[in-house]
Amino acid sequence: MTVIRGATTIVQDTPENIRSAVAELLEQIESRNALKRDEVLSIVFSSTSDIHSYYPAKAAREAGFASCSLFSAQEPDIEGGLALCIRVMLFVERNVEPHHVYLRGARVLRKDLAQKYNIAIDGPAGSGKSTIAKMLANDLHILYLDTGAMYRACALAALRAGTDIDDEAQVCDLMRDLPLSVLYRDGVQHTMLGDEDVTPLLRTSEVTMAASSISRHASVRMKMVEKQREIAGKMPCVLDGRDIGTFVLPDADFKFFLTASPAVRAKRRYDELIARGEKVDLQSLTEEIAARDKQDSTREFAPLRQAEDALLIDTSDLTVEEVLGVVKRKMQEKI
Ligand code: DC
């Protein structure tokens, strides 16, 4: 018999997050150990005491583990331990060399080794920060938080409500009860307004410009920053944005500031939108990017700015792989 261990973390205690985290963890354990489902005799889960909304064992049954015995238990609340963590032990009939699987920051089971580290990647539109942040998070099996999507969702809500984005008081009213949240399914961020997943609606040019405008208000920024700090405080993650290294997480363990020439950035956005089948014109995209640069970097509150301790990378003439290589090398040097 073989015992295989694994663990993962979730961002929020919701049934949906628990279901997708358990499905992902079991899938990874199966594939890394070349397991067949009928070889699994039983699966025991434990979860930290901040998880209440769903039984991981039930999620395993739903993920297709139809016949093995399943059990869920709650762990003691140990100070300094990882938050929102689900751990698992699979008992397998065959004797194999076990490959234990730790995802999304749940690398270690010992609380003294549990490390929360954050990576801040800032820069203007089209600098390549979201591509790099996503790839890095994927490689490191940690969370990627797209903070721009949060400001975009605020802008969408304002456009829908007919809020005058230049009117501080109206924006402040809108923000008071805005039901904005961020969920993760299979490691992919979904930005929600109430029960509605608005992720597919956030990339239009109307929302893009409105996001840049609404994000200058302190009432908007403080609400978003509070959520961003809450997520980053729970688990290792890569955050990309404009003010992560300067304002959201001034103590982030690793900080990068990506940039590129305006022409290269506009062309990248153009290619991205054309690939998505959208009709765009390079000249108006160039103007939109210049307008956003100006608005994002001249606003009073937490403007787009390179943190003094961030590493500047000009990505104009680099491939994605080259940029990722520089980022990883710099991180290794620092560790
Ligand atoms: O990264 P993005 O293009 O999706 O961001 C959209 C807008 O949101 C951007 O023009 C400015 C604002 N933003 C911000 O002010 N601070 C962040 N951390 C991220 C985005």
Short mmCIF file of C-alpha atoms and ligand atoms in Angstrom, two decimals:
data_model
loop_
_atom_site.label_atom_id
_atom_site.label_comp_id
_atom_site.label_asym_id
_atom_site.label_seq_id
_atom_site.Cartn_x
_atom_site.Cartn_y
_atom_site.Cartn_z
CA MET A 1 0.00 0.00 0.00
CA THR A 2 1.10 3.58 -0.64
CA VAL A 3 0.12 6.78 1.11
CA ILE A 4 0.21 9.98 -0.95
CA ARG A 5 -0.12 13.38 0.64
CA GLY A 6 -1.14 16.71 -0.74
CA ALA A 7 -2.43 20.13 0.20
CA THR A 8 -3.83 23.25 -1.36
CA THR A 9 -5.24 26.60 -0.29
CA ILE A 10 -8.38 28.50 -1.22
CA VAL A 11 -8.96 32.24 -1.42
CA GLN A 12 -12.37 32.35 0.19
CA ASP A 13 -14.42 29.89 2.16
CA THR A 14 -17.07 29.20 -0.49
CA PRO A 15 -18.42 25.83 -1.72
CA GLU A 16 -17.33 26.74 -5.24
CA ASN A 17 -13.73 27.43 -4.20
CA ILE A 18 -13.60 24.23 -2.15
CA ARG A 19 -15.02 22.13 -5.01
CA SER A 20 -12.57 23.45 -7.58
CA ALA A 21 -9.56 23.31 -5.23
CA VAL A 22 -10.29 19.68 -4.28
CA ALA A 23 -10.87 18.68 -7.92
CA GLU A 24 -7.59 20.33 -8.97
CA LEU A 25 -5.60 18.78 -6.12
CA LEU A 26 -6.92 15.25 -6.76
CA GLU A 27 -6.40 15.59 -10.49
CA GLN A 28 -2.77 16.65 -9.96
CA ILE A 29 -2.17 13.78 -7.51
CA GLU A 30 -3.64 11.31 -10.00
CA SER A 31 -1.62 12.57 -12.94
CA ARG A 32 1.70 12.97 -11.10
CA ASN A 33 1.38 9.46 -9.66
CA ALA A 34 -0.15 7.87 -12.77
CA LEU A 35 -3.02 6.61 -10.63
CA LYS A 36 -6.21 4.95 -11.73
CA ARG A 37 -9.30 5.87 -9.74
CA ASP A 38 -10.13 2.27 -8.78
CA GLU A 39 -6.71 1.91 -7.11
CA VAL A 40 -7.64 4.53 -4.53
CA LEU A 41 -8.94 2.79 -1.40
CA SER A 42 -9.74 5.84 0.66
CA ILE A 43 -9.14 9.56 0.93
CA VAL A 44 -8.88 11.45 4.20
CA PHE A 45 -9.14 15.24 4.20
CA SER A 46 -8.38 17.73 6.90
CA SER A 47 -9.05 21.42 6.63
CA THR A 48 -8.12 24.43 8.72
CA SER A 49 -10.77 25.70 11.11
CA ASP A 50 -11.53 28.74 8.92
CA ILE A 51 -13.20 26.43 6.37
CA HIS A 52 -16.88 25.83 7.10
CA SER A 53 -18.84 26.05 3.91
CA TYR A 54 -18.40 22.58 2.34
CA TYR A 55 -17.02 19.12 3.06
CA PRO A 56 -13.90 18.43 0.97
CA ALA A 57 -14.97 14.75 0.95
CA LYS A 58 -18.23 15.72 -0.72
CA ALA A 59 -16.28 17.67 -3.32
CA ALA A 60 -14.17 14.55 -3.97
CA ARG A 61 -17.30 12.46 -4.51
CA GLU A 62 -18.56 15.08 -6.96
CA ALA A 63 -15.18 15.08 -8.71
CA GLY A 64 -15.78 11.43 -9.60
CA PHE A 65 -14.29 9.39 -6.73
CA ALA A 66 -17.39 7.25 -6.68
CA SER A 67 -16.47 4.13 -4.73
CA CYS A 68 -13.59 4.78 -2.29
CA SER A 69 -14.27 5.68 1.33
CA LEU A 70 -13.99 9.37 2.12
CA PHE A 71 -13.60 11.32 5.32
CA SER A 72 -13.22 15.00 6.29
CA ALA A 73 -11.96 16.36 9.60
CA GLN A 74 -11.13 19.76 11.00
CA GLU A 75 -7.64 20.62 12.18
CA PRO A 76 -6.74 22.39 15.39
CA ASP A 77 -6.28 26.13 15.04
CA ILE A 78 -2.50 26.54 15.38
CA GLU A 79 -1.17 30.08 15.49
CA GLY A 80 0.97 30.93 12.48
CA GLY A 81 -0.36 28.04 10.40
CA LEU A 82 -1.45 28.47 6.80
CA ALA A 83 -4.94 29.90 6.43
CA LEU A 84 -7.74 28.34 4.36
CA CYS A 85 -5.79 25.17 3.74
CA ILE A 86 -7.11 21.73 2.73
CA ARG A 87 -4.84 18.74 3.25
CA VAL A 88 -5.30 15.26 1.95
CA MET A 89 -4.00 11.71 2.34
CA LEU A 90 -4.76 9.12 -0.32
CA PHE A 91 -4.44 5.42 0.45
CA VAL A 92 -3.60 3.49 -2.68
CA GLU A 93 -3.55 -0.29 -3.08
CA ARG A 94 -0.39 -0.56 -5.19
CA ASN A 95 3.14 0.07 -3.95
CA VAL A 96 4.48 3.10 -5.78
CA GLU A 97 7.07 5.80 -5.15
CA PRO A 98 4.73 8.54 -3.90
CA HIS A 99 4.78 12.02 -5.43
CA HIS A 100 3.23 14.32 -2.86
CA VAL A 101 1.50 17.38 -4.31
CA TYR A 102 1.39 20.85 -2.77
CA LEU A 103 -0.43 23.55 -4.64
CA ARG A 104 -1.16 27.26 -4.22
CA GLY A 105 1.31 28.00 -1.50
CA ALA A 106 0.53 24.92 0.60
CA ARG A 107 4.04 23.61 0.08
CA VAL A 108 4.78 22.66 3.61
CA LEU A 109 2.84 21.07 6.39
CA ARG A 110 4.93 22.41 9.23
CA LYS A 111 3.78 25.79 10.43
CA ASP A 112 7.31 26.99 11.10
CA LEU A 113 8.14 26.41 7.44
CA ALA A 114 4.94 27.82 6.02
CA GLN A 115 5.99 30.83 4.04
CA LYS A 116 3.83 33.59 2.72
CA TYR A 117 5.66 35.56 0.10
CA ASN A 118 4.32 38.15 -2.30
CA ILE A 119 5.56 39.25 -5.68
CA ALA A 120 4.58 42.73 -6.88
CA ILE A 121 4.61 43.43 -10.62
CA ASP A 122 3.69 46.97 -11.59
CA GLY A 123 3.79 48.85 -14.84
CA PRO A 124 1.75 50.68 -17.46
CA ALA A 125 -0.76 49.10 -19.86
CA GLY A 126 0.85 46.77 -22.38
CA SER A 127 4.13 46.42 -20.52
CA GLY A 128 3.60 42.66 -20.34
CA LYS A 129 3.00 42.51 -16.60
CA SER A 130 -0.14 40.38 -16.66
CA THR A 131 1.38 37.81 -19.02
CA ILE A 132 4.47 37.52 -16.82
CA ALA A 133 2.48 37.52 -13.57
CA LYS A 134 0.24 34.70 -14.83
CA MET A 135 3.14 32.56 -16.04
CA LEU A 136 5.09 33.10 -12.84
CA ALA A 137 2.11 32.20 -10.65
CA ASN A 138 1.54 29.11 -12.72
CA ASP A 139 5.17 27.99 -12.48
CA LEU A 140 5.30 28.57 -8.74
CA HIS A 141 1.82 27.11 -8.13
CA ILE A 142 0.75 30.24 -6.32
CA LEU A 143 -2.13 32.61 -6.82
CA TYR A 144 -2.27 35.36 -9.43
CA LEU A 145 -4.31 38.41 -8.46
CA ASP A 146 -5.19 40.72 -11.36
CA THR A 147 -5.92 43.95 -9.47
CA GLY A 148 -6.78 45.79 -12.70
CA ALA A 149 -9.80 43.49 -13.10
CA MET A 150 -11.10 44.74 -9.75
CA TYR A 151 -10.95 48.40 -10.87
CA ARG A 152 -12.52 47.38 -14.16
CA ALA A 153 -15.42 45.75 -12.30
CA CYS A 154 -15.94 48.98 -10.30
CA ALA A 155 -16.04 50.87 -13.61
CA LEU A 156 -18.55 48.44 -15.11
CA ALA A 157 -20.80 48.83 -12.06
CA ALA A 158 -20.58 52.63 -12.37
CA LEU A 159 -21.41 52.57 -16.09
CA ARG A 160 -24.39 50.31 -15.45
CA ALA A 161 -25.67 52.46 -12.59
CA GLY A 162 -25.25 55.68 -14.59
CA THR A 163 -22.86 57.03 -11.95
CA ASP A 164 -20.98 60.19 -12.92
CA ILE A 165 -17.40 58.91 -12.59
CA ASP A 166 -16.04 62.44 -12.09
CA ASP A 167 -18.34 63.02 -9.12
CA GLU A 168 -16.53 61.87 -5.96
CA ALA A 169 -19.75 61.75 -3.90
CA GLN A 170 -21.64 59.61 -6.43
CA VAL A 171 -18.69 57.22 -6.76
CA CYS A 172 -18.41 56.99 -2.99
CA ASP A 173 -22.13 56.08 -2.76
CA LEU A 174 -21.71 53.39 -5.38
CA MET A 175 -18.73 51.88 -3.59
CA ARG A 176 -20.45 51.69 -0.22
CA ASP A 177 -22.43 48.53 -0.98
CA LEU A 178 -20.68 47.31 -4.10
CA PRO A 179 -20.82 43.48 -3.93
CA LEU A 180 -17.45 42.94 -5.60
CA SER A 181 -15.56 39.74 -4.93
CA VAL A 182 -12.86 37.60 -6.49
CA LEU A 183 -13.23 33.84 -6.88
CA TYR A 184 -10.86 31.22 -8.24
CA ARG A 185 -11.91 28.24 -10.36
CA ASP A 186 -9.10 25.90 -11.35
CA GLY A 187 -6.67 28.63 -10.41
CA VAL A 188 -8.26 31.19 -12.74
CA GLN A 189 -9.54 34.47 -11.33
CA HIS A 190 -13.24 35.30 -11.78
CA THR A 191 -14.27 38.81 -10.82
CA MET A 192 -17.81 38.89 -9.48
CA LEU A 193 -20.46 41.54 -8.95
CA GLY A 194 -22.86 39.76 -6.61
CA ASP A 195 -23.53 36.36 -8.24
CA GLU A 196 -22.61 37.57 -11.70
CA ASP A 197 -19.24 36.66 -13.16
CA VAL A 198 -18.36 39.87 -15.02
CA THR A 199 -14.89 38.71 -16.14
CA PRO A 200 -15.83 38.54 -19.87
CA LEU A 201 -17.21 42.10 -19.80
CA LEU A 202 -14.16 43.90 -18.44
CA ARG A 203 -11.96 44.36 -21.52
CA THR A 204 -14.02 46.74 -23.70
CA SER A 205 -12.46 50.14 -24.35
CA GLU A 206 -15.35 51.86 -22.57
CA VAL A 207 -14.68 49.88 -19.37
CA THR A 208 -10.91 50.26 -19.80
CA MET A 209 -11.00 54.08 -19.86
CA ALA A 210 -13.66 54.20 -17.13
CA ALA A 211 -11.44 51.96 -14.93
CA SER A 212 -8.56 54.38 -15.27
CA SER A 213 -10.89 57.28 -14.35
CA ILE A 214 -12.70 55.67 -11.43
CA SER A 215 -9.48 54.32 -9.92
CA ARG A 216 -8.29 57.84 -9.07
CA HIS A 217 -10.88 58.16 -6.29
CA ALA A 218 -9.64 57.35 -2.79
CA SER A 219 -12.98 55.68 -1.88
CA VAL A 220 -12.48 53.19 -4.72
CA ARG A 221 -8.80 52.57 -4.06
CA MET A 222 -9.15 52.03 -0.33
CA LYS A 223 -11.89 49.45 -0.81
CA MET A 224 -9.92 47.55 -3.48
CA VAL A 225 -6.62 47.80 -1.60
CA GLU A 226 -8.22 46.36 1.54
CA LYS A 227 -9.37 43.30 -0.43
CA GLN A 228 -5.99 42.95 -2.14
CA ARG A 229 -4.11 43.07 1.16
CA GLU A 230 -6.51 40.56 2.69
CA ILE A 231 -5.86 38.04 -0.11
CA ALA A 232 -2.08 38.65 -0.17
CA GLY A 233 -1.92 38.29 3.61
CA LYS A 234 -3.34 34.79 3.49
CA MET A 235 -1.14 33.08 0.95
CA PRO A 236 1.77 33.51 -1.43
CA CYS A 237 0.70 35.33 -4.55
CA VAL A 238 1.75 37.41 -7.52
CA LEU A 239 -0.15 40.69 -7.81
CA ASP A 240 -0.01 42.94 -10.83
CA GLY A 241 -1.16 46.53 -11.01
CA ARG A 242 0.03 50.10 -10.74
CA ASP A 243 0.62 50.62 -7.02
CA ILE A 244 1.36 47.17 -5.62
CA GLY A 245 5.02 47.81 -4.77
CA THR A 246 4.48 51.40 -3.65
CA PHE A 247 1.20 51.28 -1.76
CA VAL A 248 -0.64 47.96 -1.54
CA LEU A 249 2.32 45.86 -0.38
CA PRO A 250 5.30 48.15 0.27
CA ASP A 251 6.97 45.20 2.05
CA ALA A 252 6.46 42.72 -0.79
CA ASP A 253 9.32 40.23 -0.93
CA PHE A 254 9.96 40.74 -4.64
CA LYS A 255 9.16 43.83 -6.69
CA PHE A 256 9.35 44.36 -10.42
CA PHE A 257 8.40 47.32 -12.58
CA LEU A 258 7.85 46.44 -16.22
CA THR A 259 7.81 48.99 -18.97
CA ALA A 260 8.12 49.22 -22.76
CA SER A 261 8.06 51.97 -25.36
CA PRO A 262 4.57 53.42 -26.06
CA ALA A 263 4.67 52.15 -29.65
CA VAL A 264 5.47 48.58 -28.57
CA ARG A 265 2.77 48.65 -25.88
CA ALA A 266 0.13 49.93 -28.31
CA LYS A 267 1.08 47.28 -30.89
CA ARG A 268 0.85 44.51 -28.26
CA ARG A 269 -2.66 45.62 -27.28
CA TYR A 270 -3.59 45.89 -30.96
CA ASP A 271 -2.42 42.31 -31.68
CA GLU A 272 -4.20 41.03 -28.57
CA LEU A 273 -7.53 42.61 -29.54
CA ILE A 274 -7.25 41.58 -33.20
CA ALA A 275 -6.54 37.99 -32.08
CA ARG A 276 -9.75 38.17 -30.05
CA GLY A 277 -11.63 39.11 -33.21
CA GLU A 278 -12.21 42.73 -32.21
CA LYS A 279 -12.16 45.61 -34.69
CA VAL A 280 -9.58 48.13 -33.54
CA ASP A 281 -7.46 50.84 -35.00
CA LEU A 282 -3.81 51.21 -33.98
CA GLN A 283 -3.92 55.01 -33.90
CA SER A 284 -6.85 55.18 -31.48
CA LEU A 285 -5.30 52.47 -29.29
CA THR A 286 -2.06 54.48 -29.15
CA GLU A 287 -4.05 57.53 -28.05
CA GLU A 288 -6.02 55.53 -25.47
CA ILE A 289 -2.83 54.12 -23.96
CA ALA A 290 -1.24 57.59 -23.79
CA ALA A 291 -4.37 58.99 -22.11
CA ARG A 292 -4.37 56.14 -19.59
CA ASP A 293 -0.64 56.51 -18.87
CA LYS A 294 -1.18 60.18 -18.13
CA GLN A 295 -4.25 59.65 -15.96
CA ASP A 296 -2.77 56.68 -14.04
CA SER A 297 0.56 58.35 -13.35
CA THR A 298 -0.64 61.86 -12.49
CA ARG A 299 -3.46 61.01 -10.10
CA GLU A 300 -2.94 62.21 -6.55
CA PHE A 301 -3.62 58.99 -4.68
CA ALA A 302 -1.23 56.02 -5.22
CA PRO A 303 -0.26 56.86 -8.80
CA LEU A 304 1.52 54.53 -11.21
CA ARG A 305 5.14 54.75 -10.10
CA GLN A 306 8.17 52.50 -9.80
CA ALA A 307 8.95 51.63 -6.18
CA GLU A 308 12.51 52.55 -5.23
CA ASP A 309 13.34 48.95 -4.45
CA ALA A 310 11.66 47.51 -7.57
CA LEU A 311 13.71 46.13 -10.44
CA LEU A 312 12.99 47.95 -13.69
CA ILE A 313 12.69 45.73 -16.77
CA ASP A 314 12.24 47.28 -20.20
CA THR A 315 10.43 44.56 -22.14
CA SER A 316 10.40 46.40 -25.52
CA ASP A 317 12.92 44.09 -27.16
CA LEU A 318 12.53 40.99 -25.00
CA THR A 319 10.44 37.89 -25.56
CA VAL A 320 8.05 36.72 -22.84
CA GLU A 321 10.44 33.86 -22.02
CA GLU A 322 13.34 36.28 -21.67
CA VAL A 323 11.40 38.52 -19.29
CA LEU A 324 10.30 35.52 -17.24
CA GLY A 325 13.93 34.35 -17.15
CA VAL A 326 15.11 37.72 -15.77
CA VAL A 327 12.37 37.74 -13.12
CA LYS A 328 13.15 34.21 -11.95
CA ARG A 329 16.90 34.80 -11.91
CA LYS A 330 16.47 37.93 -9.81
CA MET A 331 14.22 36.07 -7.39
CA GLN A 332 16.74 33.26 -7.02
CA GLU A 333 19.53 35.76 -6.36
CA LYS A 334 17.49 37.30 -3.58
CA ILE A 335 16.60 33.98 -1.94
O1 DC B 1 -4.07 46.60 -15.46
P1 DC B 1 -5.36 47.06 -16.19
O2 DC B 1 -5.08 47.63 -17.53
O3 DC B 1 -6.39 45.97 -16.24
O4 DC B 1 -5.96 48.25 -15.25
C1 DC B 1 -7.10 49.00 -15.60
C2 DC B 1 -7.05 50.34 -14.89
O5 DC B 1 -7.21 50.15 -13.48
C3 DC B 1 -5.76 51.11 -15.04
O6 DC B 1 -5.81 52.01 -16.15
C4 DC B 1 -5.61 51.86 -13.75
C5 DC B 1 -6.38 51.03 -12.75
N1 DC B 1 -5.51 50.26 -11.84
C6 DC B 1 -5.01 50.93 -10.75
O7 DC B 1 -5.24 52.11 -10.60
N2 DC B 1 -4.27 50.24 -9.82
C7 DC B 1 -4.01 48.95 -9.98
N3 DC B 1 -3.31 48.31 -9.03
C8 DC B 1 -4.48 48.26 -11.12
C9 DC B 1 -5.22 48.96 -12.05
#
